[in-house]
Short mmCIF file of C-alpha atoms in Angstrom, two decimals:
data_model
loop_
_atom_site.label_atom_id
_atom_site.label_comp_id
_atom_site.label_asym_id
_atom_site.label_seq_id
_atom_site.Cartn_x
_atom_site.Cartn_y
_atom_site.Cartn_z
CA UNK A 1 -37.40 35.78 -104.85
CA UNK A 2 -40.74 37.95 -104.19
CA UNK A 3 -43.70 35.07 -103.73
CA UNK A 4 -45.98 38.21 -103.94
CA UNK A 5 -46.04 40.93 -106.28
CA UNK A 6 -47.97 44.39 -106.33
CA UNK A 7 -46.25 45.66 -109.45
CA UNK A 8 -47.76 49.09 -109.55
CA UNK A 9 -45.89 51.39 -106.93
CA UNK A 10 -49.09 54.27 -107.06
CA UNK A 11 -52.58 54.64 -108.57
CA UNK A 12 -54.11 57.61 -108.64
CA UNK A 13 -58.21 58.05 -108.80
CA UNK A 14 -60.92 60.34 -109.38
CA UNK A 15 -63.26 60.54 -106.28
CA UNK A 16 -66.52 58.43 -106.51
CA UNK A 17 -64.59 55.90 -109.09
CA UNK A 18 -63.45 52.76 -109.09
CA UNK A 19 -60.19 51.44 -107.35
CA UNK A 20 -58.44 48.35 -108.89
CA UNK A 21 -55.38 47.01 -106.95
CA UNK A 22 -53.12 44.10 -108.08
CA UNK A 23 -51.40 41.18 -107.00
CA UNK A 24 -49.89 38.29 -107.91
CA UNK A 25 -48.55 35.59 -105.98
CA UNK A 26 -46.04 32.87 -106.91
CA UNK A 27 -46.30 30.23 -104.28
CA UNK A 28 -48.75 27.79 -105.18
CA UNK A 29 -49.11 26.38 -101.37
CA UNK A 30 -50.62 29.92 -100.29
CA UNK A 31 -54.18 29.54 -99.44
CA UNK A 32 -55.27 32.93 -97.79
CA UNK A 33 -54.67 36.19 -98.72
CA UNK A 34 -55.30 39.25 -97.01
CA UNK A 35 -55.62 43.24 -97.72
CA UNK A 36 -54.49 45.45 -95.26
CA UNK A 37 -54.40 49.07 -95.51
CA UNK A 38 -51.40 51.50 -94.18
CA UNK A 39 -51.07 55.16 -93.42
CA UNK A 40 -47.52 56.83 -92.72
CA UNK A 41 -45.92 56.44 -89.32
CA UNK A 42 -49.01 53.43 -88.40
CA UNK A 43 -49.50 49.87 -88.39
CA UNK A 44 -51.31 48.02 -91.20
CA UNK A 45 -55.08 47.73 -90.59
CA UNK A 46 -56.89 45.09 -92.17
CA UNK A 47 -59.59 45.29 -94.68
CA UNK A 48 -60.66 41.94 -96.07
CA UNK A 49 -59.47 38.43 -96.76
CA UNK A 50 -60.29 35.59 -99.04
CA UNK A 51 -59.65 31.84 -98.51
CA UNK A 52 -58.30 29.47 -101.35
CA UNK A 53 -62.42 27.86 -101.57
CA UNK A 54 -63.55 31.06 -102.95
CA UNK A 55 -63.29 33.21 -105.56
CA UNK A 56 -64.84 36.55 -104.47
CA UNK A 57 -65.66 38.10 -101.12
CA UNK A 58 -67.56 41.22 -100.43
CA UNK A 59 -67.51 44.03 -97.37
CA UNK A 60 -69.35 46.87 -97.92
CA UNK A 61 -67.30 49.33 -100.35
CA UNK A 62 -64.45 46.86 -100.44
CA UNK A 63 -64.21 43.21 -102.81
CA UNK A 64 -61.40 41.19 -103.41
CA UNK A 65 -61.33 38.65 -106.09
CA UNK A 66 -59.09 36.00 -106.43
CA UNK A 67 -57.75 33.83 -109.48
CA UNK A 68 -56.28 30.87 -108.72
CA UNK A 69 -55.62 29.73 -111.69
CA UNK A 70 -53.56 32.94 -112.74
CA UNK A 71 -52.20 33.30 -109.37
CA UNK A 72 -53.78 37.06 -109.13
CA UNK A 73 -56.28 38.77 -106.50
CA UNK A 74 -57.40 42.01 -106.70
CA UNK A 75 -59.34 44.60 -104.37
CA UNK A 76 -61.87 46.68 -105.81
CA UNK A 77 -62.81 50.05 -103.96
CA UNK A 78 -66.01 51.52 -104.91
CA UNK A 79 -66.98 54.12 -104.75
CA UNK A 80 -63.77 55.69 -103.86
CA UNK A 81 -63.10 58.27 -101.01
CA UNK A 82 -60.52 60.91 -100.27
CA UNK A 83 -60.33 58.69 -97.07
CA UNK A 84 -59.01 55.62 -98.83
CA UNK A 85 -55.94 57.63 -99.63
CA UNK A 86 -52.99 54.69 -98.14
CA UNK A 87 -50.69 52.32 -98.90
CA UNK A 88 -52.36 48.92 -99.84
CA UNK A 89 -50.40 45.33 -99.13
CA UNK A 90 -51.39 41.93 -100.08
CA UNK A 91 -50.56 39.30 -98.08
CA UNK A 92 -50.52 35.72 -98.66
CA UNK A 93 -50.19 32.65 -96.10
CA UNK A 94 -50.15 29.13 -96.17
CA UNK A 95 -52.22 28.31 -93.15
CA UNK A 96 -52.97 24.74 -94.30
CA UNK A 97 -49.62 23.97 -93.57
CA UNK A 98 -49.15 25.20 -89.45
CA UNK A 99 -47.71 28.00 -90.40
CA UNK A 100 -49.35 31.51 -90.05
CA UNK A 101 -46.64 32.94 -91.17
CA UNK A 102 -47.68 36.29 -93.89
CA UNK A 103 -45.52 37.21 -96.70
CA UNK A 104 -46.41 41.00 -98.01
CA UNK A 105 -45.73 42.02 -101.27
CA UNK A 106 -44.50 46.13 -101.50
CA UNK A 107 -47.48 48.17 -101.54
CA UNK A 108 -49.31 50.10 -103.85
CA UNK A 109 -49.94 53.94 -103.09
CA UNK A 110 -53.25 54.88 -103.62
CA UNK A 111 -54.26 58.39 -103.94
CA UNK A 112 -58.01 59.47 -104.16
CA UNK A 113 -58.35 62.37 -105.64
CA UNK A 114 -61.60 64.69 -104.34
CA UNK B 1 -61.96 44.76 -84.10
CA UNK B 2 -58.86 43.57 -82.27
CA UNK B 3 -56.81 45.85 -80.98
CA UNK B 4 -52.79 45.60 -80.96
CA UNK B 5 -51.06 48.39 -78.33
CA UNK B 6 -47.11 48.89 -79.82
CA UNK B 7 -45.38 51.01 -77.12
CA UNK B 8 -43.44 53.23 -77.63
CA UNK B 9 -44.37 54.89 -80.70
CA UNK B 10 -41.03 56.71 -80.82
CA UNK B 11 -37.45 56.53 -79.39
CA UNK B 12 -34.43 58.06 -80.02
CA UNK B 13 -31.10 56.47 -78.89
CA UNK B 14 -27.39 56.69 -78.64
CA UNK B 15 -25.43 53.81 -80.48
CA UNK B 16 -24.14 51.14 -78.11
CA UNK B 17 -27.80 51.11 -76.03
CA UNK B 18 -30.29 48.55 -75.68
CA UNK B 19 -33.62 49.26 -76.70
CA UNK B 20 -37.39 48.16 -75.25
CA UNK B 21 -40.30 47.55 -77.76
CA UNK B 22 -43.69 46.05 -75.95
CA UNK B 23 -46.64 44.58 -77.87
CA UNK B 24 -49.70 43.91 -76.18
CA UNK B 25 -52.93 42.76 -77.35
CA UNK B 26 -55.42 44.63 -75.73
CA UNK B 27 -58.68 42.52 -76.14
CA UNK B 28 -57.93 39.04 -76.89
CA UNK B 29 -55.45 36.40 -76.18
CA UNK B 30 -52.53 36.37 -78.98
CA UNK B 31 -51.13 32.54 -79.06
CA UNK B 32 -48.68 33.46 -81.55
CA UNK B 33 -46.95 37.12 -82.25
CA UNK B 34 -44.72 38.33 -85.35
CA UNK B 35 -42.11 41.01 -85.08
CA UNK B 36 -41.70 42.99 -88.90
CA UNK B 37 -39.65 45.34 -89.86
CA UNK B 38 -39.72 47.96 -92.52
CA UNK B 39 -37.50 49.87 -94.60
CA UNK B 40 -38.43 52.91 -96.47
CA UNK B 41 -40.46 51.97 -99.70
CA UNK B 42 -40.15 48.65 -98.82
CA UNK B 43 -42.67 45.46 -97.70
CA UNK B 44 -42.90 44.40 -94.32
CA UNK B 45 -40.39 42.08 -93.44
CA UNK B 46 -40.65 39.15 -90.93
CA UNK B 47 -38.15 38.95 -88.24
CA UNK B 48 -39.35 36.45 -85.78
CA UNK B 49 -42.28 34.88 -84.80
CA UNK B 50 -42.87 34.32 -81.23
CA UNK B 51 -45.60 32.00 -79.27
CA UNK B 52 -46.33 32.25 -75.89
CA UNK B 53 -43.58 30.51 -73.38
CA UNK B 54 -41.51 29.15 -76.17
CA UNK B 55 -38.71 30.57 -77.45
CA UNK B 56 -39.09 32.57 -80.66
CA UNK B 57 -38.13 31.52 -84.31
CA UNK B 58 -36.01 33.76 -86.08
CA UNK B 59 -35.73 34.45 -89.79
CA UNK B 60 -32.75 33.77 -91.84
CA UNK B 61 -30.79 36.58 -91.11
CA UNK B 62 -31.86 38.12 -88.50
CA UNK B 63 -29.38 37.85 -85.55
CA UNK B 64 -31.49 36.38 -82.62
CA UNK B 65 -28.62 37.55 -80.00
CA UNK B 66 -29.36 40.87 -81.00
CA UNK B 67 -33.30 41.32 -81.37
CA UNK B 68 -34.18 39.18 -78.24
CA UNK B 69 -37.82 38.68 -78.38
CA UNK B 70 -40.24 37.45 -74.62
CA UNK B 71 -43.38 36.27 -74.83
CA UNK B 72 -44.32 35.95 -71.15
CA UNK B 73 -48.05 35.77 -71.88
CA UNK B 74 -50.91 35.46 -74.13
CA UNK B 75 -51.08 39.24 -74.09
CA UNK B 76 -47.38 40.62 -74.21
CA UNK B 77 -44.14 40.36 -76.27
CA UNK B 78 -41.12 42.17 -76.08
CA UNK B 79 -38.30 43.15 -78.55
CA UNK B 80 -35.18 44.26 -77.20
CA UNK B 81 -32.69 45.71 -79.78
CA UNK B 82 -29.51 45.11 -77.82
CA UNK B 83 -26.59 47.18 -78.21
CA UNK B 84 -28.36 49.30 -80.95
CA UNK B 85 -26.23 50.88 -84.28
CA UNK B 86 -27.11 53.35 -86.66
CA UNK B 87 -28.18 50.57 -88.66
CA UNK B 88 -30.33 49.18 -86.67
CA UNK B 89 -32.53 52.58 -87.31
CA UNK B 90 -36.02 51.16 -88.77
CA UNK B 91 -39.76 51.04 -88.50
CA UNK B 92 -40.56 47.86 -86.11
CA UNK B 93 -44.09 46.63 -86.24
CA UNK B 94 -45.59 44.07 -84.17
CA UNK B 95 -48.96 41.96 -85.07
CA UNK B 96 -50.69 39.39 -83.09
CA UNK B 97 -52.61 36.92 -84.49
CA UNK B 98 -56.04 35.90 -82.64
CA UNK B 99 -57.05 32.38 -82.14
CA UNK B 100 -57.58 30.51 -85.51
CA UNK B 101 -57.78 33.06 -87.58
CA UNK B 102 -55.35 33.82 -90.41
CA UNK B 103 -55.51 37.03 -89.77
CA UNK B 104 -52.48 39.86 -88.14
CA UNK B 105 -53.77 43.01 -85.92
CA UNK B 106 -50.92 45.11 -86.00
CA UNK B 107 -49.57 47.70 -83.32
CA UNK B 108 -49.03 51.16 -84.47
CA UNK B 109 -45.65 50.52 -84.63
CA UNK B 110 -42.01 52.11 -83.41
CA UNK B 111 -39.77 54.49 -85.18
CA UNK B 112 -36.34 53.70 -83.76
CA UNK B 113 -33.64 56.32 -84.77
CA UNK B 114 -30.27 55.16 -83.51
CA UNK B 115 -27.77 58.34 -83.46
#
């Protein structure tokens, strides 16, 4: 049973535009997510979390909005940048309960195209 | 940011040997450290997390007499696939997580290729 889901495998996007990534969780005890970023062969780096209290949180190019009520968060990208080019993976925890354990969902490809 | 050392990056092995992964959080002290592992096109998936001079907890299914995980210090685990198979060929990724903070800094990772 997948408790997160990033149902699109790959998104492709002009240069300059916006990037929309997906997820949606299933677990209602998860209170913070996270977005990490991956290239081939590397570790995931991370880019930006949001806690359960809020609904939107801002760094620089990067924003990730969260739904609670639909169970979905999303990370916006803009503008977009040949760099950005990576695999993307939500994460979820449930902190509030002593555990700081992550669950990932698959990863969505994202491909920024100059 | 906080930085997560995975050594080595690489290793290639005959079946039947035992394997040496270290994780090492360069720039802060890591109470608690999680051993993934990932499959092509696949998530990460959690194999064990380990805290500092306890003994790690394993996930279901993942054989704890085989991936034997140390954490001697706040700075430094180690996963030792034991008496490796071609099966046990896989990306391993380590994380550390820093103080209370919900957040993983992952190594680089290790590409283990069991022949």
């Amino acid at each position: 049973d997948q408790q997160v889901k990033q149902n699109s495998p790959s998104l492709s996007v002009q240069e300059g535009r916006i990037s929309i990534l997906n997820c949606d969780y299933t677990n209602s005890m998860f209170d913070y997510f996270l977005w990490y970023k991956k290239y081939p062969a590397e570790g995931p780096t991370f880019l930006i979390s949001i806690s359960s209290i809020k609904d939107k949180n801002e760094d620089g190019r990067f924003t990730v909005f969260l739904n609670k009520s639909a169970k979905h968060l999303s990370l916006h990208i803009v503008p977009s940048q040949p760099g950005d080019s990576a695999v993307y993976f939500c994460a979820a925890s449930a902190g509030g309960a002593g555990s700081y354990q992550l669950t990932f969902g698959k990863g969505t490809k994202l491909s920024v195209i100059p | 940011g906080a930085v997560v050392s995975q050594h080595p990056s690489r290793v290639i092995c005959k079946s039947g040997t035992s394997v040496k992964i270290e994780c090492r959080s360069l720039d802060f002290q890591a109470t608690t450290m999680f051993w993934y592992r990932q499959f092509p096109k696949k998530s990460l998936m959690l194999m064990a997390t380990s805290n500092e001079g306890s003994k790690a907890t394993y996930e279901q299914g993942v054989e704890k007499d085989k991936f034997l995980i140390n954490h001697a210090s706040l700075t430094l685990s180690t996963l030792t696939v034991t008496s490796a198979h071609p099966e046990d060929s896989s990306f391993y990724i380590c994380s550390a997580r820093m103080g209370d903070r919900n957040i993983q800094y992952f190594g680089a990772g290790t590409r283990l290729s069991v022949l």
